[in-house]
Short mmCIF file of N, CA and C and ligand atoms in Angstrom, two decimals:
data_model
loop_
_atom_site.label_atom_id
_atom_site.label_comp_id
_atom_site.label_asym_id
_atom_site.label_seq_id
_atom_site.Cartn_x
_atom_site.Cartn_y
_atom_site.Cartn_z
N MET A 934 113.74 97.04 92.33
CA MET A 934 114.04 96.85 93.81
C MET A 934 113.14 95.76 94.36
N ASP A 935 113.71 94.79 94.93
CA ASP A 935 112.96 93.67 95.50
C ASP A 935 112.09 94.12 96.60
N GLY A 936 110.80 93.68 96.61
CA GLY A 936 109.90 94.07 97.69
C GLY A 936 109.33 95.44 97.62
N TRP A 937 109.56 96.15 96.45
CA TRP A 937 108.98 97.54 96.35
C TRP A 937 108.17 97.48 95.09
N ALA A 938 107.20 98.28 95.07
CA ALA A 938 106.24 98.47 93.89
C ALA A 938 106.72 99.64 93.03
N ARG A 939 106.79 99.43 91.75
CA ARG A 939 107.20 100.48 90.85
C ARG A 939 106.10 101.42 90.65
N VAL A 940 106.37 102.74 90.81
CA VAL A 940 105.30 103.74 90.62
C VAL A 940 105.36 104.33 89.27
N GLY A 941 106.56 104.60 88.75
CA GLY A 941 106.73 105.22 87.42
C GLY A 941 107.97 106.06 87.49
N THR A 942 108.24 106.78 86.47
CA THR A 942 109.40 107.59 86.37
C THR A 942 109.06 109.01 86.79
N ILE A 943 110.10 109.77 87.17
CA ILE A 943 109.85 111.15 87.58
C ILE A 943 109.32 112.01 86.50
N SER A 944 109.55 111.62 85.28
CA SER A 944 109.04 112.45 84.17
C SER A 944 107.53 112.15 83.85
N GLU A 945 107.05 110.98 84.46
CA GLU A 945 105.68 110.65 84.30
C GLU A 945 104.77 111.22 85.28
N ILE A 946 105.24 111.54 86.45
CA ILE A 946 104.40 112.10 87.53
C ILE A 946 105.01 113.49 87.96
N LEU A 947 104.50 114.46 87.28
CA LEU A 947 105.05 115.84 87.48
C LEU A 947 104.54 116.53 88.77
N PRO A 948 105.16 117.55 89.16
CA PRO A 948 104.65 118.25 90.40
C PRO A 948 103.20 118.57 90.21
N GLY A 949 102.45 118.21 91.27
CA GLY A 949 100.94 118.43 91.24
C GLY A 949 100.21 117.20 90.79
N GLU A 950 100.88 116.18 90.25
CA GLU A 950 100.22 114.97 89.73
C GLU A 950 100.29 113.86 90.76
N HIS A 951 99.44 112.89 90.63
CA HIS A 951 99.44 111.76 91.48
C HIS A 951 99.11 110.45 90.69
N ARG A 952 99.33 109.29 91.36
CA ARG A 952 99.00 108.05 90.67
C ARG A 952 98.74 107.05 91.82
N VAL A 953 97.92 106.03 91.54
CA VAL A 953 97.67 104.90 92.52
C VAL A 953 98.38 103.66 91.95
N VAL A 954 99.15 103.03 92.82
CA VAL A 954 99.82 101.78 92.56
C VAL A 954 99.45 100.77 93.60
N TRP A 955 99.61 99.51 93.33
CA TRP A 955 99.36 98.44 94.22
C TRP A 955 100.64 97.71 94.67
N ASP A 956 100.68 97.55 95.99
CA ASP A 956 101.81 96.64 96.59
C ASP A 956 101.03 95.40 97.07
N GLY A 957 100.98 94.36 96.30
CA GLY A 957 100.11 93.27 96.73
C GLY A 957 98.66 93.69 96.70
N ASP A 958 98.02 93.62 97.95
CA ASP A 958 96.56 93.98 98.04
C ASP A 958 96.45 95.41 98.52
N THR A 959 97.53 96.18 98.65
CA THR A 959 97.51 97.47 99.20
C THR A 959 97.46 98.57 98.17
N PRO A 960 96.45 99.33 98.09
CA PRO A 960 96.46 100.49 97.11
C PRO A 960 97.24 101.68 97.79
N ILE A 961 98.07 102.24 96.95
CA ILE A 961 98.94 103.32 97.49
C ILE A 961 98.83 104.60 96.58
N LEU A 962 98.47 105.70 97.24
CA LEU A 962 98.37 106.99 96.53
C LEU A 962 99.67 107.67 96.57
N VAL A 963 100.33 107.95 95.43
CA VAL A 963 101.66 108.56 95.40
C VAL A 963 101.44 109.94 94.76
N VAL A 964 101.89 110.98 95.40
CA VAL A 964 101.74 112.33 94.96
C VAL A 964 103.15 112.99 94.81
N ASN A 965 103.19 113.86 93.84
CA ASN A 965 104.38 114.72 93.65
C ASN A 965 104.03 116.14 94.11
N LEU A 966 104.60 116.50 95.25
CA LEU A 966 104.33 117.86 95.81
C LEU A 966 105.63 118.67 95.62
N GLU A 967 105.71 119.50 94.67
CA GLU A 967 106.80 120.45 94.40
C GLU A 967 108.08 119.57 94.25
N GLY A 968 107.97 118.46 93.63
CA GLY A 968 109.20 117.69 93.29
C GLY A 968 109.55 116.64 94.33
N ASP A 969 108.84 116.60 95.47
CA ASP A 969 109.02 115.62 96.44
C ASP A 969 107.85 114.57 96.40
N PHE A 970 108.17 113.31 96.50
CA PHE A 970 107.11 112.31 96.44
C PHE A 970 106.69 111.79 97.79
N TYR A 971 105.37 111.57 98.01
CA TYR A 971 104.79 111.07 99.19
C TYR A 971 103.84 109.92 98.91
N ALA A 972 103.73 109.01 99.78
CA ALA A 972 102.85 107.84 99.51
C ALA A 972 102.03 107.53 100.76
N LEU A 973 100.72 107.45 100.51
CA LEU A 973 99.78 107.13 101.60
C LEU A 973 98.92 105.96 101.15
N LEU A 974 98.42 105.26 102.18
CA LEU A 974 97.31 104.19 101.92
C LEU A 974 96.12 104.92 101.20
N ASP A 975 95.70 104.39 100.09
CA ASP A 975 94.55 105.01 99.42
C ASP A 975 93.32 104.55 99.98
N GLN A 976 93.14 104.87 101.26
CA GLN A 976 91.92 104.42 101.99
C GLN A 976 91.62 105.39 103.14
N CYS A 977 90.44 105.97 103.11
CA CYS A 977 90.07 106.93 104.18
C CYS A 977 89.91 106.05 105.47
N THR A 978 90.22 106.70 106.60
CA THR A 978 90.17 106.02 107.85
C THR A 978 88.71 106.20 108.50
N HIS A 979 87.86 106.82 107.77
CA HIS A 979 86.48 106.88 108.26
C HIS A 979 85.69 105.66 107.96
N GLU A 980 85.51 105.44 106.65
CA GLU A 980 84.79 104.26 106.23
C GLU A 980 85.51 103.47 105.19
N ASP A 981 86.84 103.55 105.09
CA ASP A 981 87.63 102.77 104.17
C ASP A 981 87.38 103.07 102.72
N TYR A 982 86.90 104.26 102.43
CA TYR A 982 86.67 104.69 101.04
C TYR A 982 87.98 105.11 100.31
N GLU A 983 88.08 104.95 99.02
CA GLU A 983 89.37 105.28 98.33
C GLU A 983 89.52 106.77 98.30
N LEU A 984 90.65 107.23 98.82
CA LEU A 984 90.99 108.70 98.86
C LEU A 984 91.16 109.26 97.46
N SER A 985 91.77 108.47 96.56
CA SER A 985 92.07 108.96 95.23
C SER A 985 90.85 109.35 94.38
N ALA A 986 89.65 108.88 94.85
CA ALA A 986 88.44 109.22 94.17
C ALA A 986 88.05 110.70 94.43
N GLY A 987 88.68 111.31 95.43
CA GLY A 987 88.39 112.72 95.76
C GLY A 987 89.46 113.63 95.22
N PRO A 988 89.31 114.96 95.43
CA PRO A 988 90.27 115.86 94.93
C PRO A 988 91.55 115.83 95.68
N VAL A 989 92.67 115.89 94.87
CA VAL A 989 94.02 116.02 95.47
C VAL A 989 94.47 117.46 95.16
N ASP A 990 94.62 118.19 96.35
CA ASP A 990 95.09 119.60 96.17
C ASP A 990 96.57 119.64 96.44
N ALA A 991 97.33 119.67 95.39
CA ALA A 991 98.79 119.66 95.58
C ALA A 991 99.33 121.00 96.09
N ASP A 992 98.62 122.04 95.83
CA ASP A 992 99.04 123.40 96.33
C ASP A 992 99.02 123.38 97.88
N GLU A 993 97.89 122.86 98.39
CA GLU A 993 97.72 122.85 99.88
C GLU A 993 98.27 121.56 100.47
N GLY A 994 98.62 120.52 99.62
CA GLY A 994 99.15 119.31 100.20
C GLY A 994 98.08 118.49 100.90
N VAL A 995 96.92 118.56 100.35
CA VAL A 995 95.73 117.88 101.08
C VAL A 995 94.91 117.12 100.08
N VAL A 996 94.43 115.96 100.51
CA VAL A 996 93.49 115.15 99.77
C VAL A 996 92.16 115.12 100.58
N GLU A 997 91.09 115.25 99.84
CA GLU A 997 89.78 115.23 100.48
C GLU A 997 88.95 114.02 100.09
N CYS A 998 88.43 113.31 101.04
CA CYS A 998 87.62 112.11 100.86
C CYS A 998 86.27 112.61 100.18
N VAL A 999 86.00 111.95 99.16
CA VAL A 999 84.77 112.46 98.32
C VAL A 999 83.50 111.96 99.02
N LEU A 1000 83.62 111.01 99.98
CA LEU A 1000 82.39 110.48 100.47
C LEU A 1000 81.74 111.32 101.55
N HIS A 1001 82.52 111.84 102.50
CA HIS A 1001 81.99 112.62 103.60
C HIS A 1001 82.87 113.85 103.87
N GLY A 1002 83.92 114.10 103.12
CA GLY A 1002 84.63 115.36 103.23
C GLY A 1002 85.79 115.41 104.18
N ALA A 1003 86.23 114.30 104.78
CA ALA A 1003 87.41 114.32 105.66
C ALA A 1003 88.64 114.75 104.79
N ARG A 1004 89.52 115.51 105.42
CA ARG A 1004 90.72 115.93 104.68
C ARG A 1004 91.99 115.41 105.41
N PHE A 1005 92.96 115.06 104.60
CA PHE A 1005 94.24 114.51 105.10
C PHE A 1005 95.40 115.21 104.53
N ASP A 1006 96.42 115.42 105.39
CA ASP A 1006 97.67 115.98 105.00
C ASP A 1006 98.42 114.91 104.10
N LEU A 1007 98.75 115.25 102.90
CA LEU A 1007 99.46 114.30 102.04
C LEU A 1007 100.87 114.04 102.42
N ARG A 1008 101.52 114.92 103.23
CA ARG A 1008 102.89 114.62 103.56
C ARG A 1008 102.97 113.76 104.83
N SER A 1009 102.00 113.83 105.74
CA SER A 1009 102.06 113.08 106.94
C SER A 1009 100.94 112.06 107.11
N GLY A 1010 99.85 112.24 106.37
CA GLY A 1010 98.75 111.26 106.58
C GLY A 1010 97.80 111.71 107.67
N ARG A 1011 98.13 112.78 108.35
CA ARG A 1011 97.32 113.27 109.48
C ARG A 1011 95.92 113.67 109.02
N ALA A 1012 94.93 113.31 109.82
CA ALA A 1012 93.56 113.74 109.56
C ALA A 1012 93.41 115.18 109.96
N LEU A 1013 92.85 116.02 109.09
CA LEU A 1013 92.83 117.47 109.33
C LEU A 1013 91.47 117.92 109.75
N CYS A 1014 90.39 117.04 109.47
CA CYS A 1014 89.06 117.39 109.96
C CYS A 1014 88.23 116.12 109.96
N GLY A 1015 87.21 116.12 110.75
CA GLY A 1015 86.23 115.02 110.77
C GLY A 1015 85.53 114.89 109.53
N PRO A 1016 84.87 113.75 109.33
CA PRO A 1016 84.57 112.70 110.25
C PRO A 1016 85.63 111.72 110.42
N ALA A 1017 86.82 111.88 109.80
CA ALA A 1017 87.95 110.97 110.10
C ALA A 1017 88.84 111.61 111.18
N TYR A 1018 89.32 110.77 112.10
CA TYR A 1018 90.16 111.27 113.15
C TYR A 1018 91.55 110.59 113.13
N LEU A 1019 91.54 109.36 112.65
CA LEU A 1019 92.82 108.64 112.63
C LEU A 1019 93.65 108.90 111.42
N PRO A 1020 94.95 108.94 111.50
CA PRO A 1020 95.81 109.17 110.33
C PRO A 1020 95.74 107.97 109.33
N VAL A 1021 96.05 108.40 108.08
CA VAL A 1021 96.17 107.41 107.01
C VAL A 1021 97.59 106.91 107.13
N ALA A 1022 97.79 105.59 106.88
CA ALA A 1022 99.16 105.04 106.86
C ALA A 1022 100.02 105.69 105.82
N LYS A 1023 101.23 106.02 106.20
CA LYS A 1023 102.20 106.66 105.30
C LYS A 1023 103.21 105.59 104.99
N PHE A 1024 103.64 105.56 103.68
CA PHE A 1024 104.64 104.64 103.19
C PHE A 1024 105.88 105.26 102.68
N PRO A 1025 107.01 104.58 102.67
CA PRO A 1025 108.22 105.09 102.18
C PRO A 1025 108.24 105.27 100.65
N VAL A 1026 109.03 106.17 100.21
CA VAL A 1026 109.19 106.42 98.77
C VAL A 1026 110.73 106.56 98.56
N GLU A 1027 111.19 105.86 97.45
CA GLU A 1027 112.58 105.93 97.08
C GLU A 1027 112.59 106.27 95.56
N VAL A 1028 113.52 107.11 95.18
CA VAL A 1028 113.70 107.42 93.78
C VAL A 1028 115.12 106.95 93.42
N VAL A 1029 115.16 105.99 92.45
CA VAL A 1029 116.48 105.45 92.12
C VAL A 1029 116.63 105.50 90.57
N ASP A 1030 117.56 106.23 90.10
CA ASP A 1030 117.81 106.41 88.66
C ASP A 1030 116.59 106.86 87.91
N GLY A 1031 115.86 107.84 88.64
CA GLY A 1031 114.69 108.36 87.96
C GLY A 1031 113.42 107.58 88.09
N VAL A 1032 113.51 106.38 88.70
CA VAL A 1032 112.32 105.58 88.92
C VAL A 1032 111.84 105.74 90.37
N ILE A 1033 110.50 105.89 90.57
CA ILE A 1033 109.93 106.01 91.88
C ILE A 1033 109.41 104.62 92.36
N TRP A 1034 109.66 104.34 93.67
CA TRP A 1034 109.29 103.07 94.21
C TRP A 1034 108.60 103.36 95.51
N THR A 1035 107.75 102.53 95.94
CA THR A 1035 107.12 102.61 97.27
C THR A 1035 106.76 101.20 97.71
N ARG A 1036 106.41 101.03 98.97
CA ARG A 1036 106.00 99.70 99.50
C ARG A 1036 105.21 99.88 100.76
N ASP A 1037 104.41 98.85 101.00
CA ASP A 1037 103.61 98.77 102.24
C ASP A 1037 104.56 98.13 103.25
N ASP A 1038 105.09 99.02 104.19
CA ASP A 1038 106.05 98.53 105.14
C ASP A 1038 105.41 98.17 106.45
N ARG A 1039 104.14 98.05 106.55
CA ARG A 1039 103.51 97.67 107.82
C ARG A 1039 103.75 96.22 108.22
S1 FES B 1402 84.70 107.55 104.10
FE1 FES B 1402 86.02 109.25 104.01
S2 FES B 1402 85.03 110.81 105.07
FE2 FES B 1402 83.74 109.11 105.27
#
């Protein structure tokens, strides 16, 4: 798909798993939550640290920044607790013929 970054196939990223891909200079954290895929900017809104370095809790749908403990909703990007207050950018995900795609649409 033109203008989209290939993430992988649905058999490579199973429920509960995640992967980081790049769309140009943009790191994107893609997670499989119970069979649905979500994509967020892989960057904490507190001090721009990479979110994928911290634990991804697929059961709760939350990623925690390893630097100071801010938590974000993986489905919406919403900040759930300080010290981050701004949401993380959320990106579109498409699955076409078993291949997952995402892109920085900002
Ligand atoms: S950089 Fe993420 S909580 Fe501080």
